[in-house]
Amino acid sequence: MQSSPLETCTGTEKIQKRGAMRWWMSGWFFFVSLLPVAVSAQTTSLEELDWERDRPPDMEEILSIRERFVYEVRYGFFRLGEIEVELLPDTTVHGQPLQKMRTVIRSGSGIPFLRNRHVRYASTFHFDRDAIYSHRFWRDDLHDNEPMRADIQFDREEMEVRFFERGEPRDTLELVEPASGGDIIFFYARMYAGEERPYALPVFISEDGLGEVRASSSSRTEIREYDAFDEPVATYRSDGVADIDGPFGFTGEFSSWFLTDDRRIPLEAHVKVLFGNLKISLINYEQIGKRKGGGPVSETSPYEEPAVAGSGK
């Protein structure tokens, strides 16, 4: 295998390039995986949800319904922005049927020390009953008019994970299953909510190497309130550690809460940073319809998977 351009860099150049890549990957993982246009909060009635199972859902049950989530991000009294997560209709890439999720982050909102940002992420993946497998994860920096700012590709024929930035190759790592780009833990963690058994998921978020997310849940319930629902709800709490280097002094420790319904809806996350915690809370939740049946997509959703970087495909 040929050496990547990163291997031919000087020590300083290598540190700079890896630092840039780590920043954008950790930024995604930090905000979304650990739960995770301003949207007005609307409430969902608990009567609209299902409450029949006494166990967490498996992956097939989680992904059977297309959902849209909107989270508010706060640091103390400051409202930093919003995150919208949506499972899109199934897609086909090079003849292979895949699932697709999209996340849009808008931040800034006039806060002096926070730059206005509008970032769109997309991920394609496949799954079985107990696991989920990334195929590609890419990012568009819309605030800088820079599509395909970064790209991770999972090649299961060569068992490699390839990293690209602005279309240029950055590095290649050995693929370790079940390989994740970080974002799909948003679905994976729901299989363990309310179960007193730990889980660990390997995560590729930078070319520095393989990271891991470890967490465990409690079967005890807590009553908490969210703008997304019309009354207080019972929740399961999970605590864990993400083995990554995150921005703002992120230590890797996090806590998250899930609804006790059949789908274990992700409700809230607290992420430790240098001087306190970021709080990510659900303000809107919507079930759009059956995944395979399609259904409407939000304004920020419709775009196709770009060509594979460096391949001309």
PDB file of C-alpha atoms in Angstrom:
ATOM      1  CA  MET A   1       0.000   0.000   0.000  1.00  0.00           C
ATOM      2  CA  GLN A   2       1.306   3.437  -0.914  1.00  0.00           C
ATOM      3  CA  SER A   3       2.210   5.893   1.798  1.00  0.00           C
ATOM      4  CA  SER A   4      -0.363   8.587   2.424  1.00  0.00           C
ATOM      5  CA  PRO A   5       0.532  12.276   1.945  1.00  0.00           C
ATOM      6  CA  LEU A   6       0.540  12.616   5.732  1.00  0.00           C
ATOM      7  CA  GLU A   7       3.466  10.215   6.011  1.00  0.00           C
ATOM      8  CA  THR A   8       5.628  12.450   3.809  1.00  0.00           C
ATOM      9  CA  CYS A   9       4.989  15.611   5.863  1.00  0.00           C
ATOM     10  CA  THR A  10       7.386  17.200   8.295  1.00  0.00           C
ATOM     11  CA  GLY A  11       6.675  16.742  11.997  1.00  0.00           C
ATOM     12  CA  THR A  12       5.131  20.210  12.316  1.00  0.00           C
ATOM     13  CA  GLU A  13       2.955  19.768   9.221  1.00  0.00           C
ATOM     14  CA  LYS A  14       1.762  16.369  10.445  1.00  0.00           C
ATOM     15  CA  ILE A  15       0.748  17.787  13.831  1.00  0.00           C
ATOM     16  CA  GLN A  16      -1.122  20.675  12.164  1.00  0.00           C
ATOM     17  CA  LYS A  17      -2.982  18.410   9.761  1.00  0.00           C
ATOM     18  CA  ARG A  18      -3.918  15.885  12.412  1.00  0.00           C
ATOM     19  CA  GLY A  19      -4.984  18.664  14.751  1.00  0.00           C
ATOM     20  CA  ALA A  20      -7.333  20.121  12.137  1.00  0.00           C
ATOM     21  CA  MET A  21      -8.874  16.750  11.366  1.00  0.00           C
ATOM     22  CA  ARG A  22      -9.257  15.877  15.038  1.00  0.00           C
ATOM     23  CA  TRP A  23     -11.012  19.199  15.684  1.00  0.00           C
ATOM     24  CA  TRP A  24     -13.774  18.717  13.150  1.00  0.00           C
ATOM     25  CA  MET A  25     -14.330  15.070  14.042  1.00  0.00           C
ATOM     26  CA  SER A  26     -14.337  15.691  17.780  1.00  0.00           C
ATOM     27  CA  GLY A  27     -16.670  18.661  17.266  1.00  0.00           C
ATOM     28  CA  TRP A  28     -19.255  16.369  15.657  1.00  0.00           C
ATOM     29  CA  PHE A  29     -18.844  13.602  18.203  1.00  0.00           C
ATOM     30  CA  PHE A  30     -18.826  16.059  21.086  1.00  0.00           C
ATOM     31  CA  PHE A  31     -22.142  17.648  20.159  1.00  0.00           C
ATOM     32  CA  VAL A  32     -24.132  14.772  18.689  1.00  0.00           C
ATOM     33  CA  SER A  33     -22.880  11.256  19.384  1.00  0.00           C
ATOM     34  CA  LEU A  34     -22.924  11.668  23.149  1.00  0.00           C
ATOM     35  CA  LEU A  35     -26.316  12.487  23.633  1.00  0.00           C
ATOM     36  CA  PRO A  36     -27.010  14.625  20.451  1.00  0.00           C
ATOM     37  CA  VAL A  37     -32.682  28.050  11.060  1.00  0.00           C
ATOM     38  CA  ALA A  38     -33.991  28.049  14.669  1.00  0.00           C
ATOM     39  CA  VAL A  39     -36.877  25.677  15.286  1.00  0.00           C
ATOM     40  CA  SER A  40     -39.706  26.621  17.583  1.00  0.00           C
ATOM     41  CA  ALA A  41     -40.315  24.057  20.288  1.00  0.00           C
ATOM     42  CA  GLN A  42     -43.488  21.984  19.953  1.00  0.00           C
ATOM     43  CA  THR A  43     -44.806  19.359  22.317  1.00  0.00           C
ATOM     44  CA  THR A  44     -45.561  15.693  21.658  1.00  0.00           C
ATOM     45  CA  SER A  45     -48.206  13.869  23.673  1.00  0.00           C
ATOM     46  CA  LEU A  46     -46.986  10.758  25.457  1.00  0.00           C
ATOM     47  CA  GLU A  47     -50.149   9.036  24.267  1.00  0.00           C
ATOM     48  CA  GLU A  48     -48.714   9.124  20.720  1.00  0.00           C
ATOM     49  CA  LEU A  49     -45.817   6.842  21.745  1.00  0.00           C
ATOM     50  CA  ASP A  50     -45.666   3.082  22.373  1.00  0.00           C
ATOM     51  CA  TRP A  51     -45.182   1.688  25.895  1.00  0.00           C
ATOM     52  CA  GLU A  52     -45.638  -2.081  25.494  1.00  0.00           C
ATOM     53  CA  ARG A  53     -42.144  -3.625  25.701  1.00  0.00           C
ATOM     54  CA  ASP A  54     -40.218  -4.178  28.941  1.00  0.00           C
ATOM     55  CA  ARG A  55     -36.878  -4.347  27.112  1.00  0.00           C
ATOM     56  CA  PRO A  56     -34.838  -1.964  24.957  1.00  0.00           C
ATOM     57  CA  PRO A  57     -35.402  -2.078  21.197  1.00  0.00           C
ATOM     58  CA  ASP A  58     -33.044  -3.903  18.845  1.00  0.00           C
ATOM     59  CA  MET A  59     -31.555  -2.090  15.864  1.00  0.00           C
ATOM     60  CA  GLU A  60     -34.246  -3.256  13.452  1.00  0.00           C
ATOM     61  CA  GLU A  61     -36.936  -1.850  15.758  1.00  0.00           C
ATOM     62  CA  ILE A  62     -35.087   1.445  16.239  1.00  0.00           C
ATOM     63  CA  LEU A  63     -34.597   2.001  12.509  1.00  0.00           C
ATOM     64  CA  SER A  64     -38.057   0.857  11.439  1.00  0.00           C
ATOM     65  CA  ILE A  65     -39.380   4.407  11.926  1.00  0.00           C
ATOM     66  CA  ARG A  66     -37.966   7.621  10.513  1.00  0.00           C
ATOM     67  CA  GLU A  67     -37.549  10.167  13.291  1.00  0.00           C
ATOM     68  CA  ARG A  68     -36.527  13.818  13.501  1.00  0.00           C
ATOM     69  CA  PHE A  69     -34.988  15.279  16.670  1.00  0.00           C
ATOM     70  CA  VAL A  70     -34.156  18.891  17.520  1.00  0.00           C
ATOM     71  CA  TYR A  71     -31.868  19.583  20.503  1.00  0.00           C
ATOM     72  CA  GLU A  72     -30.999  22.859  22.193  1.00  0.00           C
ATOM     73  CA  VAL A  73     -27.381  23.291  23.326  1.00  0.00           C
ATOM     74  CA  ARG A  74     -26.682  25.383  26.436  1.00  0.00           C
ATOM     75  CA  TYR A  75     -23.632  26.289  28.475  1.00  0.00           C
ATOM     76  CA  GLY A  76     -24.849  27.712  31.770  1.00  0.00           C
ATOM     77  CA  PHE A  77     -27.128  30.635  30.912  1.00  0.00           C
ATOM     78  CA  PHE A  78     -25.865  30.812  27.323  1.00  0.00           C
ATOM     79  CA  ARG A  79     -27.845  29.253  24.500  1.00  0.00           C
ATOM     80  CA  LEU A  80     -25.187  28.116  22.013  1.00  0.00           C
ATOM     81  CA  GLY A  81     -27.352  26.752  19.226  1.00  0.00           C
ATOM     82  CA  GLU A  82     -29.426  23.833  17.975  1.00  0.00           C
ATOM     83  CA  ILE A  83     -28.808  20.380  16.532  1.00  0.00           C
ATOM     84  CA  GLU A  84     -31.241  18.633  14.214  1.00  0.00           C
ATOM     85  CA  VAL A  85     -30.882  14.882  13.633  1.00  0.00           C
ATOM     86  CA  GLU A  86     -32.940  12.990  11.061  1.00  0.00           C
ATOM     87  CA  LEU A  87     -33.064   9.467   9.677  1.00  0.00           C
ATOM     88  CA  LEU A  88     -33.543   9.805   5.914  1.00  0.00           C
ATOM     89  CA  PRO A  89     -35.132   7.393   3.425  1.00  0.00           C
ATOM     90  CA  ASP A  90     -32.965   4.446   2.423  1.00  0.00           C
ATOM     91  CA  THR A  91     -30.476   4.975  -0.375  1.00  0.00           C
ATOM     92  CA  THR A  92     -28.467   2.808  -2.781  1.00  0.00           C
ATOM     93  CA  VAL A  93     -24.724   3.310  -3.286  1.00  0.00           C
ATOM     94  CA  HIS A  94     -22.964   1.312  -6.024  1.00  0.00           C
ATOM     95  CA  GLY A  95     -25.814  -1.182  -5.997  1.00  0.00           C
ATOM     96  CA  GLN A  96     -25.807  -1.687  -2.217  1.00  0.00           C
ATOM     97  CA  PRO A  97     -28.869  -0.643  -0.189  1.00  0.00           C
ATOM     98  CA  LEU A  98     -27.856   1.545   2.764  1.00  0.00           C
ATOM     99  CA  GLN A  99     -29.438   3.644   5.475  1.00  0.00           C
ATOM    100  CA  LYS A 100     -28.714   7.343   5.811  1.00  0.00           C
ATOM    101  CA  MET A 101     -28.816   9.929   8.585  1.00  0.00           C
ATOM    102  CA  ARG A 102     -28.337  13.679   8.413  1.00  0.00           C
ATOM    103  CA  THR A 103     -27.428  16.183  11.115  1.00  0.00           C
ATOM    104  CA  VAL A 104     -27.493  19.982  10.898  1.00  0.00           C
ATOM    105  CA  ILE A 105     -25.820  22.167  13.524  1.00  0.00           C
ATOM    106  CA  ARG A 106     -26.449  25.904  13.741  1.00  0.00           C
ATOM    107  CA  SER A 107     -24.642  27.871  16.402  1.00  0.00           C
ATOM    108  CA  GLY A 108     -23.703  31.450  17.240  1.00  0.00           C
ATOM    109  CA  SER A 109     -26.959  33.372  17.542  1.00  0.00           C
ATOM    110  CA  GLY A 110     -25.217  36.636  18.352  1.00  0.00           C
ATOM    111  CA  ILE A 111     -23.091  35.349  21.230  1.00  0.00           C
ATOM    112  CA  PRO A 112     -19.891  37.468  21.104  1.00  0.00           C
ATOM    113  CA  PHE A 113     -17.374  34.674  21.695  1.00  0.00           C
ATOM    114  CA  LEU A 114     -19.057  32.069  19.464  1.00  0.00           C
ATOM    115  CA  ARG A 115     -18.666  32.208  15.712  1.00  0.00           C
ATOM    116  CA  ASN A 116     -21.820  31.658  13.666  1.00  0.00           C
ATOM    117  CA  ARG A 117     -21.631  28.183  12.175  1.00  0.00           C
ATOM    118  CA  HIS A 118     -23.900  26.158   9.902  1.00  0.00           C
ATOM    119  CA  VAL A 119     -22.583  22.624   9.478  1.00  0.00           C
ATOM    120  CA  ARG A 120     -24.272  19.693   7.756  1.00  0.00           C
ATOM    121  CA  TYR A 121     -23.187  16.096   8.293  1.00  0.00           C
ATOM    122  CA  ALA A 122     -24.324  12.945   6.540  1.00  0.00           C
ATOM    123  CA  SER A 123     -23.659   9.288   7.197  1.00  0.00           C
ATOM    124  CA  THR A 124     -24.473   6.104   5.296  1.00  0.00           C
ATOM    125  CA  PHE A 125     -24.484   2.748   7.060  1.00  0.00           C
ATOM    126  CA  HIS A 126     -25.965  -0.748   7.204  1.00  0.00           C
ATOM    127  CA  PHE A 127     -27.074  -2.742  10.228  1.00  0.00           C
ATOM    128  CA  ASP A 128     -28.109  -6.102  11.582  1.00  0.00           C
ATOM    129  CA  ARG A 129     -30.186  -6.879  14.669  1.00  0.00           C
ATOM    130  CA  ASP A 130     -27.451  -6.085  17.199  1.00  0.00           C
ATOM    131  CA  ALA A 131     -24.946  -3.812  15.454  1.00  0.00           C
ATOM    132  CA  ILE A 132     -24.556  -0.952  13.017  1.00  0.00           C
ATOM    133  CA  TYR A 133     -21.727  -0.348  10.519  1.00  0.00           C
ATOM    134  CA  SER A 134     -20.596   2.961   9.002  1.00  0.00           C
ATOM    135  CA  HIS A 135     -19.884   3.166   5.272  1.00  0.00           C
ATOM    136  CA  ARG A 136     -19.212   6.866   4.894  1.00  0.00           C
ATOM    137  CA  PHE A 137     -19.365  10.007   7.013  1.00  0.00           C
ATOM    138  CA  TRP A 138     -18.858  13.470   5.517  1.00  0.00           C
ATOM    139  CA  ARG A 139     -19.239  17.108   6.465  1.00  0.00           C
ATOM    140  CA  ASP A 140     -20.269  20.287   4.607  1.00  0.00           C
ATOM    141  CA  ASP A 141     -19.288  23.648   6.156  1.00  0.00           C
ATOM    142  CA  LEU A 142     -22.163  25.738   4.806  1.00  0.00           C
ATOM    143  CA  HIS A 143     -21.136  28.878   6.706  1.00  0.00           C
ATOM    144  CA  ASP A 144     -17.898  28.921   4.661  1.00  0.00           C
ATOM    145  CA  ASN A 145     -19.563  27.704   1.437  1.00  0.00           C
ATOM    146  CA  GLU A 146     -17.293  24.670   1.605  1.00  0.00           C
ATOM    147  CA  PRO A 147     -18.987  21.366   0.746  1.00  0.00           C
ATOM    148  CA  MET A 148     -17.151  18.123   1.512  1.00  0.00           C
ATOM    149  CA  ARG A 149     -14.875  19.810   4.044  1.00  0.00           C
ATOM    150  CA  ALA A 150     -13.984  16.388   5.424  1.00  0.00           C
ATOM    151  CA  ASP A 151     -14.769  12.797   4.577  1.00  0.00           C
ATOM    152  CA  ILE A 152     -14.279   9.343   6.139  1.00  0.00           C
ATOM    153  CA  GLN A 153     -14.709   6.242   3.964  1.00  0.00           C
ATOM    154  CA  PHE A 154     -14.953   2.662   5.265  1.00  0.00           C
ATOM    155  CA  ASP A 155     -13.638   0.120   2.742  1.00  0.00           C
ATOM    156  CA  ARG A 156     -14.601  -3.418   3.787  1.00  0.00           C
ATOM    157  CA  GLU A 157     -12.967  -5.051   0.769  1.00  0.00           C
ATOM    158  CA  GLU A 158      -9.546  -3.716   1.784  1.00  0.00           C
ATOM    159  CA  MET A 159     -10.486  -3.489   5.512  1.00  0.00           C
ATOM    160  CA  GLU A 160      -9.327   0.134   5.590  1.00  0.00           C
ATOM    161  CA  VAL A 161     -10.659   3.446   6.879  1.00  0.00           C
ATOM    162  CA  ARG A 162      -9.620   6.384   4.678  1.00  0.00           C
ATOM    163  CA  PHE A 163      -9.579  10.027   5.753  1.00  0.00           C
ATOM    164  CA  PHE A 164      -9.905  12.962   3.341  1.00  0.00           C
ATOM    165  CA  GLU A 165      -9.968  16.721   3.776  1.00  0.00           C
ATOM    166  CA  ARG A 166     -11.160  19.001   0.959  1.00  0.00           C
ATOM    167  CA  GLY A 167     -10.945  15.978  -1.337  1.00  0.00           C
ATOM    168  CA  GLU A 168      -7.303  15.286  -0.555  1.00  0.00           C
ATOM    169  CA  PRO A 169      -6.196  12.026   1.145  1.00  0.00           C
ATOM    170  CA  ARG A 170      -4.935  12.448   4.685  1.00  0.00           C
ATOM    171  CA  ASP A 171      -4.344   8.985   6.124  1.00  0.00           C
ATOM    172  CA  THR A 172      -5.442   5.340   6.114  1.00  0.00           C
ATOM    173  CA  LEU A 173      -6.086   3.104   9.130  1.00  0.00           C
ATOM    174  CA  GLU A 174      -6.947  -0.558   9.564  1.00  0.00           C
ATOM    175  CA  LEU A 175     -10.704  -1.093   9.848  1.00  0.00           C
ATOM    176  CA  VAL A 176     -11.922  -2.655  13.104  1.00  0.00           C
ATOM    177  CA  GLU A 177     -15.550  -3.854  13.274  1.00  0.00           C
ATOM    178  CA  PRO A 178     -18.158  -2.788  14.050  1.00  0.00           C
ATOM    179  CA  ALA A 179     -16.586   0.332  12.521  1.00  0.00           C
ATOM    180  CA  SER A 180     -18.293   3.623  13.366  1.00  0.00           C
ATOM    181  CA  GLY A 181     -17.717   7.201  12.302  1.00  0.00           C
ATOM    182  CA  GLY A 182     -19.021   8.357  15.671  1.00  0.00           C
ATOM    183  CA  ASP A 183     -22.479   9.580  14.737  1.00  0.00           C
ATOM    184  CA  ILE A 184     -24.269   6.239  14.673  1.00  0.00           C
ATOM    185  CA  ILE A 185     -23.834   5.788  18.422  1.00  0.00           C
ATOM    186  CA  PHE A 186     -26.917   8.025  18.487  1.00  0.00           C
ATOM    187  CA  PHE A 187     -28.839   4.861  17.524  1.00  0.00           C
ATOM    188  CA  TYR A 188     -26.543   2.246  19.073  1.00  0.00           C
ATOM    189  CA  ALA A 189     -26.813   3.504  22.669  1.00  0.00           C
ATOM    190  CA  ARG A 190     -30.596   3.147  22.608  1.00  0.00           C
ATOM    191  CA  MET A 191     -30.281  -0.668  22.593  1.00  0.00           C
ATOM    192  CA  TYR A 192     -28.792  -0.497  26.117  1.00  0.00           C
ATOM    193  CA  ALA A 193     -30.951   2.182  27.777  1.00  0.00           C
ATOM    194  CA  GLY A 194     -32.442   0.787  30.972  1.00  0.00           C
ATOM    195  CA  GLU A 195     -30.303  -2.363  30.824  1.00  0.00           C
ATOM    196  CA  GLU A 196     -27.667  -2.797  33.519  1.00  0.00           C
ATOM    197  CA  ARG A 197     -25.021  -4.094  31.139  1.00  0.00           C
ATOM    198  CA  PRO A 198     -22.160  -2.056  29.692  1.00  0.00           C
ATOM    199  CA  TYR A 199     -21.372  -1.529  26.044  1.00  0.00           C
ATOM    200  CA  ALA A 200     -18.298  -0.455  24.099  1.00  0.00           C
ATOM    201  CA  LEU A 201     -18.211   0.797  20.508  1.00  0.00           C
ATOM    202  CA  PRO A 202     -15.049   1.367  18.421  1.00  0.00           C
ATOM    203  CA  VAL A 203     -15.045   4.828  16.840  1.00  0.00           C
ATOM    204  CA  PHE A 204     -12.945   6.334  14.046  1.00  0.00           C
ATOM    205  CA  ILE A 205     -13.061  10.111  14.499  1.00  0.00           C
ATOM    206  CA  SER A 206      -9.541  11.086  13.435  1.00  0.00           C
ATOM    207  CA  GLU A 207      -6.544   9.598  11.696  1.00  0.00           C
ATOM    208  CA  ASP A 208      -4.714   9.516  15.050  1.00  0.00           C
ATOM    209  CA  GLY A 209      -6.165   6.084  15.675  1.00  0.00           C
ATOM    210  CA  LEU A 210      -9.093   4.084  16.944  1.00  0.00           C
ATOM    211  CA  GLY A 211     -11.126   5.472  19.833  1.00  0.00           C
ATOM    212  CA  GLU A 212     -13.798   3.826  21.948  1.00  0.00           C
ATOM    213  CA  VAL A 213     -17.023   4.827  23.666  1.00  0.00           C
ATOM    214  CA  ARG A 214     -17.890   2.943  26.855  1.00  0.00           C
ATOM    215  CA  ALA A 215     -21.060   3.379  28.883  1.00  0.00           C
ATOM    216  CA  SER A 216     -23.525   1.624  31.145  1.00  0.00           C
ATOM    217  CA  SER A 217     -27.118   2.350  32.057  1.00  0.00           C
ATOM    218  CA  SER A 218     -29.309   1.981  35.113  1.00  0.00           C
ATOM    219  CA  SER A 219     -32.709   0.302  35.344  1.00  0.00           C
ATOM    220  CA  ARG A 220     -33.835   2.912  37.858  1.00  0.00           C
ATOM    221  CA  THR A 221     -35.970   5.733  36.507  1.00  0.00           C
ATOM    222  CA  GLU A 222     -35.828   9.502  36.988  1.00  0.00           C
ATOM    223  CA  ILE A 223     -38.642  11.953  36.301  1.00  0.00           C
ATOM    224  CA  ARG A 224     -37.453  14.863  34.139  1.00  0.00           C
ATOM    225  CA  GLU A 225     -39.053  17.619  32.055  1.00  0.00           C
ATOM    226  CA  TYR A 226     -38.444  18.484  28.379  1.00  0.00           C
ATOM    227  CA  ASP A 227     -39.912  21.060  26.022  1.00  0.00           C
ATOM    228  CA  ALA A 228     -40.578  18.271  23.514  1.00  0.00           C
ATOM    229  CA  PHE A 229     -43.282  16.655  25.702  1.00  0.00           C
ATOM    230  CA  ASP A 230     -46.461  17.948  27.260  1.00  0.00           C
ATOM    231  CA  GLU A 231     -45.757  16.528  30.730  1.00  0.00           C
ATOM    232  CA  PRO A 232     -42.844  15.206  32.852  1.00  0.00           C
ATOM    233  CA  VAL A 233     -41.468  11.865  31.664  1.00  0.00           C
ATOM    234  CA  ALA A 234     -39.750   8.830  33.180  1.00  0.00           C
ATOM    235  CA  THR A 235     -36.172   8.382  31.965  1.00  0.00           C
ATOM    236  CA  TYR A 236     -33.222   5.996  32.152  1.00  0.00           C
ATOM    237  CA  ARG A 237     -29.786   7.443  32.846  1.00  0.00           C
ATOM    238  CA  SER A 238     -26.532   6.265  31.272  1.00  0.00           C
ATOM    239  CA  ASP A 239     -22.974   7.298  32.229  1.00  0.00           C
ATOM    240  CA  GLY A 240     -19.844   6.731  30.226  1.00  0.00           C
ATOM    241  CA  VAL A 241     -16.506   7.827  28.840  1.00  0.00           C
ATOM    242  CA  ALA A 242     -15.538   8.619  25.255  1.00  0.00           C
ATOM    243  CA  ASP A 243     -11.880   7.905  24.534  1.00  0.00           C
ATOM    244  CA  ILE A 244     -11.359  10.962  22.322  1.00  0.00           C
ATOM    245  CA  ASP A 245      -9.711  14.393  22.439  1.00  0.00           C
ATOM    246  CA  GLY A 246     -12.539  16.906  22.289  1.00  0.00           C
ATOM    247  CA  PRO A 247     -12.674  20.705  22.036  1.00  0.00           C
ATOM    248  CA  PHE A 248     -13.310  23.173  24.889  1.00  0.00           C
ATOM    249  CA  GLY A 249     -11.450  20.953  27.359  1.00  0.00           C
ATOM    250  CA  PHE A 250     -13.771  17.982  26.891  1.00  0.00           C
ATOM    251  CA  THR A 251     -12.656  15.266  29.329  1.00  0.00           C
ATOM    252  CA  GLY A 252     -14.537  12.396  27.694  1.00  0.00           C
ATOM    253  CA  GLU A 253     -17.014  11.843  30.550  1.00  0.00           C
ATOM    254  CA  PHE A 254     -20.708  12.160  29.794  1.00  0.00           C
ATOM    255  CA  SER A 255     -24.186  11.387  31.097  1.00  0.00           C
ATOM    256  CA  SER A 256     -27.268  10.845  28.958  1.00  0.00           C
ATOM    257  CA  TRP A 257     -30.993  10.247  29.506  1.00  0.00           C
ATOM    258  CA  PHE A 258     -33.441   8.177  27.444  1.00  0.00           C
ATOM    259  CA  LEU A 259     -37.214   7.972  27.527  1.00  0.00           C
ATOM    260  CA  THR A 260     -38.609   4.725  28.996  1.00  0.00           C
ATOM    261  CA  ASP A 261     -40.849   4.148  25.954  1.00  0.00           C
ATOM    262  CA  ASP A 262     -40.438   1.284  23.482  1.00  0.00           C
ATOM    263  CA  ARG A 263     -38.036   3.310  21.306  1.00  0.00           C
ATOM    264  CA  ARG A 264     -35.803   4.691  24.108  1.00  0.00           C
ATOM    265  CA  ILE A 265     -35.843   8.204  22.640  1.00  0.00           C
ATOM    266  CA  PRO A 266     -32.569  10.113  23.394  1.00  0.00           C
ATOM    267  CA  LEU A 267     -33.576  13.077  25.545  1.00  0.00           C
ATOM    268  CA  GLU A 268     -30.579  14.806  27.066  1.00  0.00           C
ATOM    269  CA  ALA A 269     -26.812  14.734  27.438  1.00  0.00           C
ATOM    270  CA  HIS A 270     -24.387  16.469  29.805  1.00  0.00           C
ATOM    271  CA  VAL A 271     -20.819  16.667  28.554  1.00  0.00           C
ATOM    272  CA  LYS A 272     -17.954  17.812  30.746  1.00  0.00           C
ATOM    273  CA  VAL A 273     -15.838  20.692  29.471  1.00  0.00           C
ATOM    274  CA  LEU A 274     -13.072  22.753  31.006  1.00  0.00           C
ATOM    275  CA  PHE A 275     -15.255  24.988  33.205  1.00  0.00           C
ATOM    276  CA  GLY A 276     -18.491  23.052  33.653  1.00  0.00           C
ATOM    277  CA  ASN A 277     -20.917  21.135  31.464  1.00  0.00           C
ATOM    278  CA  LEU A 278     -22.631  21.507  28.151  1.00  0.00           C
ATOM    279  CA  LYS A 279     -26.293  20.553  28.291  1.00  0.00           C
ATOM    280  CA  ILE A 280     -28.044  19.200  25.197  1.00  0.00           C
ATOM    281  CA  SER A 281     -31.835  18.835  25.587  1.00  0.00           C
ATOM    282  CA  LEU A 282     -34.613  17.645  23.278  1.00  0.00           C
ATOM    283  CA  ILE A 283     -37.040  20.404  22.286  1.00  0.00           C
ATOM    284  CA  ASN A 284     -38.764  18.779  19.273  1.00  0.00           C
ATOM    285  CA  TYR A 285     -39.497  15.149  18.404  1.00  0.00           C
ATOM    286  CA  GLU A 286     -41.357  13.834  15.372  1.00  0.00           C
ATOM    287  CA  GLN A 287     -42.041  10.417  13.886  1.00  0.00           C
ATOM    288  CA  ILE A 288     -42.146  10.935  10.117  1.00  0.00           C
ATOM    289  CA  GLY A 289     -43.206   7.478   8.973  1.00  0.00           C
ATOM    290  CA  LYS A 290     -41.902   4.040   8.092  1.00  0.00           C
ATOM    291  CA  ARG A 291     -38.248   4.110   7.033  1.00  0.00           C
ATOM    292  CA  LYS A 292     -38.577   2.043   3.871  1.00  0.00           C
ATOM    293  CA  GLY A 293     -41.732   3.851   2.866  1.00  0.00           C
ATOM    294  CA  GLY A 294     -40.014   7.203   2.494  1.00  0.00           C
ATOM    295  CA  GLY A 295     -42.022  10.191   3.616  1.00  0.00           C
ATOM    296  CA  PRO A 296     -41.251  13.906   3.542  1.00  0.00           C
ATOM    297  CA  VAL A 297     -37.801  15.223   4.373  1.00  0.00           C
ATOM    298  CA  SER A 298     -37.000  18.544   5.957  1.00  0.00           C
ATOM    299  CA  GLU A 299     -35.673  21.475   3.961  1.00  0.00           C
ATOM    300  CA  THR A 300     -32.050  20.769   4.880  1.00  0.00           C
ATOM    301  CA  SER A 301     -32.162  17.070   3.962  1.00  0.00           C
ATOM    302  CA  PRO A 302     -32.225  16.373   0.220  1.00  0.00           C
ATOM    303  CA  TYR A 303     -28.789  15.888  -1.253  1.00  0.00           C
ATOM    304  CA  GLU A 304     -27.034  12.874  -2.696  1.00  0.00           C
ATOM    305  CA  GLU A 305     -23.865  11.151  -1.579  1.00  0.00           C
ATOM    306  CA  PRO A 306     -20.872  12.785  -3.331  1.00  0.00           C
ATOM    307  CA  ALA A 307     -18.374  10.856  -5.443  1.00  0.00           C
ATOM    308  CA  VAL A 308     -15.715   8.884  -3.604  1.00  0.00           C
ATOM    309  CA  ALA A 309     -12.729  11.175  -3.103  1.00  0.00           C
ATOM    310  CA  GLY A 310      -9.769  10.365  -5.271  1.00  0.00           C
ATOM    311  CA  SER A 311     -11.582   7.668  -7.258  1.00  0.00           C
ATOM    312  CA  GLY A 312     -13.523   9.515  -9.901  1.00  0.00           C
ATOM    313  CA  LYS A 313     -16.580   7.389  -9.064  1.00  0.00           C
TER     314      LYS A 313
END
